[in-house]
Amino acid sequence: MHLFSVVVRVVLGLVLIPLVLTVLYTVVNPVSTLMLGRWLTGERVERIWTPIERMSPTLVRTVIASEDAGFCKHWGVDPGEIRAAIAKADDDLEDVRGASTIPMQVAKNLFLWPGRSFIRKGLELPLALWIDLVLSKRRLMEIYLNIAEWGPDGEFGVEAGAQRALRKSAAQVSASEAALLAVMLPNPIKRDAGRPTPGVRRLAARLDGRVEQEGPEIVSCLHLAL
């Protein structure tokens, strides 16, 4: 009975920690589990926290268009995208990534572990709903842009990523440079905005064209001037 009580308390603690931290993150700037892991193992971490108003609005809307075009409309999870991705992917988690909303990616980065598994994907869903409920869209996007891995050598956040790849701040990037930075996100180890391969350039060009058409609607919920 004593062991059962201990287990229940541990489980409750693990559940409550992300719930409480999410509320705290309305005013405190968080770090990701991957950043913490690198610090603990002595690896390099470069992150320059940058308020969203000091980022290029073009960069913000380009990342949203690339990672989660429905960001301003859903409540943290996009059921239609999840069903479509599962139907397409069968048992391949590589394709299921396309259903990950920005709140789901924030949940993974803040509270879960890297890698692919259906268990982790299942935990992302309720956490994403809670994060989207507690945090404003603007704050949620600000956190995502500051904790995403954005380089091959411990660069986290768009400011560190832009400075490494483009030698300029996130406030100064052009539309084409924003597209190159955005397409790095699925694999910042292999994709480099500073030395883009022809394939990366093609992806960025397609994204840039899509943003031109959809951009004004994408960031209306963030109250950013375009």
Short mmCIF file of N, CA, C and O in Angstrom, two decimals, residues 6-94:
data_model
loop_
_atom_site.label_atom_id
_atom_site.label_comp_id
_atom_site.label_asym_id
_atom_site.label_seq_id
_atom_site.Cartn_x
_atom_site.Cartn_y
_atom_site.Cartn_z
N VAL A 6 3.29 5.95 -3.01
CA VAL A 6 4.47 6.64 -3.56
C VAL A 6 4.35 6.76 -5.07
O VAL A 6 4.62 7.83 -5.64
N VAL A 7 3.92 5.68 -5.73
CA VAL A 7 3.77 5.70 -7.18
C VAL A 7 2.75 6.75 -7.61
O VAL A 7 2.97 7.51 -8.55
N VAL A 8 1.62 6.79 -6.88
CA VAL A 8 0.56 7.76 -7.20
C VAL A 8 1.09 9.19 -7.07
O VAL A 8 0.85 10.05 -7.91
N ARG A 9 1.85 9.44 -6.01
CA ARG A 9 2.40 10.78 -5.81
C ARG A 9 3.40 11.17 -6.89
O ARG A 9 3.43 12.31 -7.35
N VAL A 10 4.21 10.20 -7.30
CA VAL A 10 5.18 10.46 -8.36
C VAL A 10 4.46 10.79 -9.66
O VAL A 10 4.81 11.75 -10.36
N VAL A 11 3.45 9.99 -9.99
CA VAL A 11 2.69 10.22 -11.22
C VAL A 11 2.01 11.57 -11.19
O VAL A 11 2.04 12.33 -12.17
N LEU A 12 1.39 11.91 -10.06
CA LEU A 12 0.73 13.21 -9.93
C LEU A 12 1.73 14.35 -10.08
O LEU A 12 1.44 15.37 -10.70
N GLY A 13 2.90 14.14 -9.49
CA GLY A 13 3.94 15.16 -9.61
C GLY A 13 4.37 15.38 -11.05
O GLY A 13 4.51 16.51 -11.51
N LEU A 14 4.55 14.27 -11.78
CA LEU A 14 4.95 14.36 -13.19
C LEU A 14 3.88 15.03 -14.03
O LEU A 14 4.19 15.73 -15.01
N VAL A 15 2.62 14.81 -13.67
CA VAL A 15 1.52 15.45 -14.39
C VAL A 15 1.44 16.93 -14.07
O VAL A 15 1.24 17.78 -14.95
N LEU A 16 1.61 17.27 -12.78
CA LEU A 16 1.44 18.66 -12.35
C LEU A 16 2.58 19.57 -12.79
O LEU A 16 2.37 20.76 -13.01
N ILE A 17 3.78 19.02 -12.90
CA ILE A 17 4.94 19.86 -13.25
C ILE A 17 4.72 20.64 -14.54
O ILE A 17 4.86 21.87 -14.56
N PRO A 18 4.37 19.99 -15.67
CA PRO A 18 4.15 20.79 -16.88
C PRO A 18 2.96 21.73 -16.79
O PRO A 18 2.98 22.81 -17.38
N LEU A 19 1.93 21.33 -16.03
CA LEU A 19 0.76 22.21 -15.88
C LEU A 19 1.14 23.49 -15.16
O LEU A 19 0.75 24.60 -15.57
N VAL A 20 1.93 23.37 -14.10
CA VAL A 20 2.35 24.54 -13.33
C VAL A 20 3.36 25.36 -14.10
O VAL A 20 3.29 26.59 -14.15
N LEU A 21 4.33 24.69 -14.73
CA LEU A 21 5.36 25.42 -15.47
C LEU A 21 4.77 26.22 -16.63
O LEU A 21 5.25 27.32 -16.92
N THR A 22 3.76 25.67 -17.27
CA THR A 22 3.13 26.41 -18.37
C THR A 22 2.59 27.75 -17.90
O THR A 22 2.76 28.77 -18.57
N VAL A 23 1.96 27.77 -16.74
CA VAL A 23 1.46 29.03 -16.17
C VAL A 23 2.63 29.96 -15.88
O VAL A 23 2.58 31.16 -16.17
N LEU A 24 3.70 29.40 -15.35
CA LEU A 24 4.89 30.20 -15.05
C LEU A 24 5.48 30.81 -16.32
O LEU A 24 5.98 31.94 -16.31
N TYR A 25 5.38 30.07 -17.41
CA TYR A 25 5.99 30.52 -18.66
C TYR A 25 5.22 31.66 -19.33
O TYR A 25 5.66 32.17 -20.36
N THR A 26 4.12 32.07 -18.75
CA THR A 26 3.47 33.28 -19.26
C THR A 26 4.35 34.50 -19.01
O THR A 26 4.25 35.50 -19.72
N VAL A 27 5.22 34.42 -17.99
CA VAL A 27 6.08 35.56 -17.66
C VAL A 27 7.56 35.21 -17.60
O VAL A 27 8.42 36.09 -17.65
N VAL A 28 7.90 33.91 -17.48
CA VAL A 28 9.29 33.46 -17.38
C VAL A 28 9.70 32.85 -18.71
O VAL A 28 8.95 32.07 -19.30
N ASN A 29 10.90 33.17 -19.18
CA ASN A 29 11.39 32.63 -20.44
C ASN A 29 11.98 31.23 -20.23
O ASN A 29 12.95 31.08 -19.48
N PRO A 30 11.41 30.21 -20.87
CA PRO A 30 11.84 28.83 -20.60
C PRO A 30 13.03 28.39 -21.43
O PRO A 30 13.44 29.06 -22.38
N VAL A 31 13.57 27.23 -21.07
CA VAL A 31 14.56 26.53 -21.88
C VAL A 31 13.98 25.17 -22.23
O VAL A 31 13.07 24.68 -21.57
N SER A 32 14.51 24.55 -23.26
CA SER A 32 14.00 23.26 -23.70
C SER A 32 14.72 22.12 -22.99
O SER A 32 15.80 22.29 -22.42
N THR A 33 14.11 20.94 -23.04
CA THR A 33 14.75 19.75 -22.46
C THR A 33 16.05 19.41 -23.20
O THR A 33 17.00 18.93 -22.59
N LEU A 34 16.08 19.68 -24.50
CA LEU A 34 17.30 19.42 -25.27
C LEU A 34 18.42 20.35 -24.84
O LEU A 34 19.59 19.94 -24.73
N MET A 35 18.11 21.61 -24.57
CA MET A 35 19.10 22.55 -24.06
C MET A 35 19.62 22.09 -22.70
O MET A 35 20.83 22.09 -22.45
N LEU A 36 18.71 21.69 -21.82
CA LEU A 36 19.11 21.20 -20.50
C LEU A 36 20.03 19.98 -20.63
O LEU A 36 21.03 19.86 -19.91
N GLY A 37 19.66 19.07 -21.53
CA GLY A 37 20.47 17.87 -21.73
C GLY A 37 21.88 18.21 -22.20
O GLY A 37 22.86 17.61 -21.75
N ARG A 38 22.00 19.18 -23.10
CA ARG A 38 23.32 19.58 -23.59
C ARG A 38 24.13 20.24 -22.48
O ARG A 38 25.34 20.02 -22.36
N TRP A 39 23.48 21.08 -21.66
CA TRP A 39 24.19 21.68 -20.52
C TRP A 39 24.72 20.62 -19.57
O TRP A 39 25.86 20.69 -19.10
N LEU A 40 23.88 19.61 -19.28
CA LEU A 40 24.28 18.57 -18.33
C LEU A 40 25.45 17.74 -18.84
O LEU A 40 26.24 17.22 -18.05
N THR A 41 25.55 17.59 -20.16
CA THR A 41 26.65 16.80 -20.73
C THR A 41 27.82 17.66 -21.18
O THR A 41 28.77 17.16 -21.78
N GLY A 42 27.77 18.95 -20.87
CA GLY A 42 28.88 19.84 -21.18
C GLY A 42 28.96 20.28 -22.63
O GLY A 42 29.98 20.84 -23.05
N GLU A 43 27.90 20.05 -23.40
CA GLU A 43 27.91 20.47 -24.80
C GLU A 43 27.52 21.94 -24.94
O GLU A 43 26.90 22.53 -24.06
N ARG A 44 27.87 22.50 -26.07
CA ARG A 44 27.64 23.91 -26.32
C ARG A 44 26.15 24.22 -26.46
O ARG A 44 25.41 23.47 -27.10
N VAL A 45 25.72 25.34 -25.87
CA VAL A 45 24.37 25.87 -26.04
C VAL A 45 24.48 27.37 -26.30
O VAL A 45 25.08 28.10 -25.51
N GLU A 46 23.92 27.81 -27.42
CA GLU A 46 23.89 29.23 -27.76
C GLU A 46 22.44 29.63 -27.97
O GLU A 46 21.78 29.18 -28.90
N ARG A 47 21.92 30.46 -27.07
CA ARG A 47 20.56 30.95 -27.20
C ARG A 47 20.52 32.40 -26.77
O ARG A 47 20.97 32.76 -25.67
N ILE A 48 19.97 33.27 -27.62
CA ILE A 48 19.84 34.69 -27.32
C ILE A 48 18.35 35.00 -27.31
O ILE A 48 17.73 35.14 -28.38
N TRP A 49 17.75 35.08 -26.13
CA TRP A 49 16.30 35.30 -26.07
C TRP A 49 15.97 36.63 -26.72
O TRP A 49 16.54 37.66 -26.38
N THR A 50 15.02 36.59 -27.65
CA THR A 50 14.63 37.78 -28.41
C THR A 50 13.12 37.94 -28.38
O THR A 50 12.39 37.04 -28.82
N PRO A 51 12.61 39.05 -27.86
CA PRO A 51 11.16 39.28 -27.89
C PRO A 51 10.63 39.27 -29.31
O PRO A 51 11.33 39.67 -30.25
N ILE A 52 9.41 38.84 -29.49
CA ILE A 52 8.86 38.68 -30.83
C ILE A 52 8.78 40.00 -31.58
O ILE A 52 8.92 40.05 -32.80
N GLU A 53 8.61 41.11 -30.85
CA GLU A 53 8.54 42.41 -31.53
C GLU A 53 9.89 42.85 -32.09
O GLU A 53 9.96 43.79 -32.88
N ARG A 54 10.96 42.17 -31.69
CA ARG A 54 12.28 42.47 -32.24
C ARG A 54 12.69 41.51 -33.35
O ARG A 54 13.84 41.51 -33.78
N MET A 55 11.76 40.69 -33.79
CA MET A 55 11.99 39.80 -34.92
C MET A 55 11.34 40.38 -36.17
O MET A 55 10.35 41.11 -36.08
N SER A 56 11.87 40.03 -37.30
CA SER A 56 11.24 40.43 -38.56
C SER A 56 9.85 39.80 -38.66
O SER A 56 9.71 38.57 -38.55
N PRO A 57 8.78 40.60 -38.83
CA PRO A 57 7.45 40.01 -39.00
C PRO A 57 7.38 39.03 -40.16
O PRO A 57 6.65 38.04 -40.11
N THR A 58 8.16 39.29 -41.20
CA THR A 58 8.22 38.36 -42.33
C THR A 58 8.75 37.01 -41.89
O THR A 58 8.26 35.95 -42.33
N LEU A 59 9.74 37.01 -41.01
CA LEU A 59 10.29 35.76 -40.49
C LEU A 59 9.24 35.01 -39.68
O LEU A 59 9.08 33.80 -39.83
N VAL A 60 8.51 35.72 -38.83
CA VAL A 60 7.49 35.08 -37.99
C VAL A 60 6.43 34.41 -38.85
O VAL A 60 6.09 33.24 -38.66
N ARG A 61 5.89 35.14 -39.82
CA ARG A 61 4.83 34.57 -40.63
C ARG A 61 5.35 33.44 -41.52
O ARG A 61 4.62 32.49 -41.83
N THR A 62 6.63 33.51 -41.94
CA THR A 62 7.20 32.45 -42.77
C THR A 62 7.33 31.16 -41.97
O THR A 62 7.03 30.07 -42.49
N VAL A 63 7.76 31.25 -40.73
CA VAL A 63 7.85 30.06 -39.88
C VAL A 63 6.48 29.45 -39.65
O VAL A 63 6.30 28.23 -39.71
N ILE A 64 5.47 30.29 -39.41
CA ILE A 64 4.12 29.77 -39.21
C ILE A 64 3.63 29.07 -40.47
O ILE A 64 3.08 27.97 -40.41
N ALA A 65 3.85 29.70 -41.64
CA ALA A 65 3.42 29.09 -42.90
C ALA A 65 4.10 27.74 -43.13
O ALA A 65 3.49 26.80 -43.65
N SER A 66 5.35 27.64 -42.72
CA SER A 66 6.12 26.42 -42.92
C SER A 66 5.73 25.31 -41.94
O SER A 66 5.59 24.15 -42.32
N GLU A 67 5.56 25.69 -40.68
CA GLU A 67 5.39 24.69 -39.62
C GLU A 67 3.94 24.40 -39.24
O GLU A 67 3.62 23.30 -38.81
N ASP A 68 3.06 25.40 -39.37
CA ASP A 68 1.69 25.22 -38.85
C ASP A 68 0.80 26.33 -39.39
O ASP A 68 0.48 27.30 -38.69
N ALA A 69 0.35 26.18 -40.64
CA ALA A 69 -0.43 27.25 -41.29
C ALA A 69 -1.74 27.53 -40.57
O ALA A 69 -2.28 28.63 -40.66
N GLY A 70 -2.27 26.56 -39.83
CA GLY A 70 -3.52 26.76 -39.10
C GLY A 70 -3.33 27.26 -37.68
O GLY A 70 -4.27 27.23 -36.88
N PHE A 71 -2.13 27.71 -37.35
CA PHE A 71 -1.78 28.10 -35.98
C PHE A 71 -2.80 29.06 -35.36
O PHE A 71 -3.16 28.92 -34.19
N CYS A 72 -3.25 30.03 -36.11
CA CYS A 72 -4.16 31.04 -35.56
C CYS A 72 -5.59 30.53 -35.42
O CYS A 72 -6.42 31.20 -34.81
N LYS A 73 -5.89 29.37 -35.98
CA LYS A 73 -7.27 28.89 -36.01
C LYS A 73 -7.55 27.73 -35.05
O LYS A 73 -8.66 27.60 -34.54
N HIS A 74 -6.57 26.85 -34.84
CA HIS A 74 -6.84 25.68 -34.00
C HIS A 74 -6.57 25.97 -32.53
O HIS A 74 -6.07 27.03 -32.17
N TRP A 75 -6.88 25.00 -31.67
CA TRP A 75 -6.72 25.15 -30.22
C TRP A 75 -5.53 24.36 -29.70
O TRP A 75 -5.53 23.88 -28.58
N GLY A 76 -4.53 24.20 -30.51
CA GLY A 76 -3.34 23.46 -30.10
C GLY A 76 -3.13 22.19 -30.86
O GLY A 76 -2.00 21.72 -31.02
N VAL A 77 -4.21 21.59 -31.33
CA VAL A 77 -4.16 20.34 -32.08
C VAL A 77 -5.05 20.51 -33.31
O VAL A 77 -6.11 21.11 -33.23
N ASP A 78 -4.61 19.98 -34.43
CA ASP A 78 -5.38 20.05 -35.67
C ASP A 78 -5.83 18.63 -36.03
O ASP A 78 -5.08 17.89 -36.67
N PRO A 79 -7.05 18.23 -35.62
CA PRO A 79 -7.50 16.84 -35.85
C PRO A 79 -7.49 16.45 -37.31
O PRO A 79 -7.14 15.32 -37.66
N GLY A 80 -7.88 17.37 -38.20
CA GLY A 80 -7.91 17.04 -39.62
C GLY A 80 -6.54 16.69 -40.15
O GLY A 80 -6.37 15.72 -40.91
N GLU A 81 -5.53 17.47 -39.76
CA GLU A 81 -4.16 17.21 -40.20
C GLU A 81 -3.63 15.90 -39.62
O GLU A 81 -2.90 15.16 -40.28
N ILE A 82 -3.99 15.61 -38.37
CA ILE A 82 -3.54 14.36 -37.74
C ILE A 82 -4.13 13.16 -38.48
O ILE A 82 -3.42 12.20 -38.81
N ARG A 83 -5.44 13.21 -38.77
CA ARG A 83 -6.07 12.09 -39.49
C ARG A 83 -5.45 11.91 -40.87
O ARG A 83 -5.19 10.79 -41.30
N ALA A 84 -5.23 13.01 -41.57
CA ALA A 84 -4.65 12.92 -42.91
C ALA A 84 -3.23 12.36 -42.87
O ALA A 84 -2.85 11.53 -43.70
N ALA A 85 -2.45 12.80 -41.88
CA ALA A 85 -1.07 12.34 -41.78
C ALA A 85 -1.00 10.86 -41.42
O ALA A 85 -0.18 10.11 -41.96
N ILE A 86 -1.88 10.42 -40.51
CA ILE A 86 -1.89 9.00 -40.11
C ILE A 86 -2.32 8.12 -41.28
O ILE A 86 -1.75 7.07 -41.54
N ALA A 87 -3.33 8.59 -42.02
CA ALA A 87 -3.80 7.83 -43.18
C ALA A 87 -2.70 7.70 -44.23
O ALA A 87 -2.55 6.66 -44.87
N LYS A 88 -1.92 8.74 -44.38
CA LYS A 88 -0.84 8.74 -45.36
C LYS A 88 0.35 7.91 -44.88
O LYS A 88 1.00 7.21 -45.65
N ALA A 89 0.61 8.00 -43.56
CA ALA A 89 1.86 7.44 -43.04
C ALA A 89 1.78 5.96 -42.68
O ALA A 89 2.80 5.30 -42.62
N ASP A 90 0.59 5.44 -42.43
CA ASP A 90 0.44 4.09 -41.90
C ASP A 90 1.21 3.99 -40.59
O ASP A 90 0.85 4.58 -39.62
N ASP A 91 2.32 3.26 -40.57
CA ASP A 91 3.10 3.12 -39.35
C ASP A 91 4.39 3.92 -39.38
O ASP A 91 5.28 3.72 -38.55
N ASP A 92 4.52 4.83 -40.33
CA ASP A 92 5.77 5.58 -40.48
C ASP A 92 5.65 6.92 -39.78
O ASP A 92 4.94 7.82 -40.24
N LEU A 93 6.35 7.08 -38.68
CA LEU A 93 6.26 8.32 -37.90
C LEU A 93 6.91 9.49 -38.62
O LEU A 93 6.67 10.64 -38.27
N GLU A 94 7.71 9.24 -39.62
CA GLU A 94 8.35 10.34 -40.36
C GLU A 94 7.29 11.24 -40.97
O GLU A 94 7.39 12.46 -40.93
#
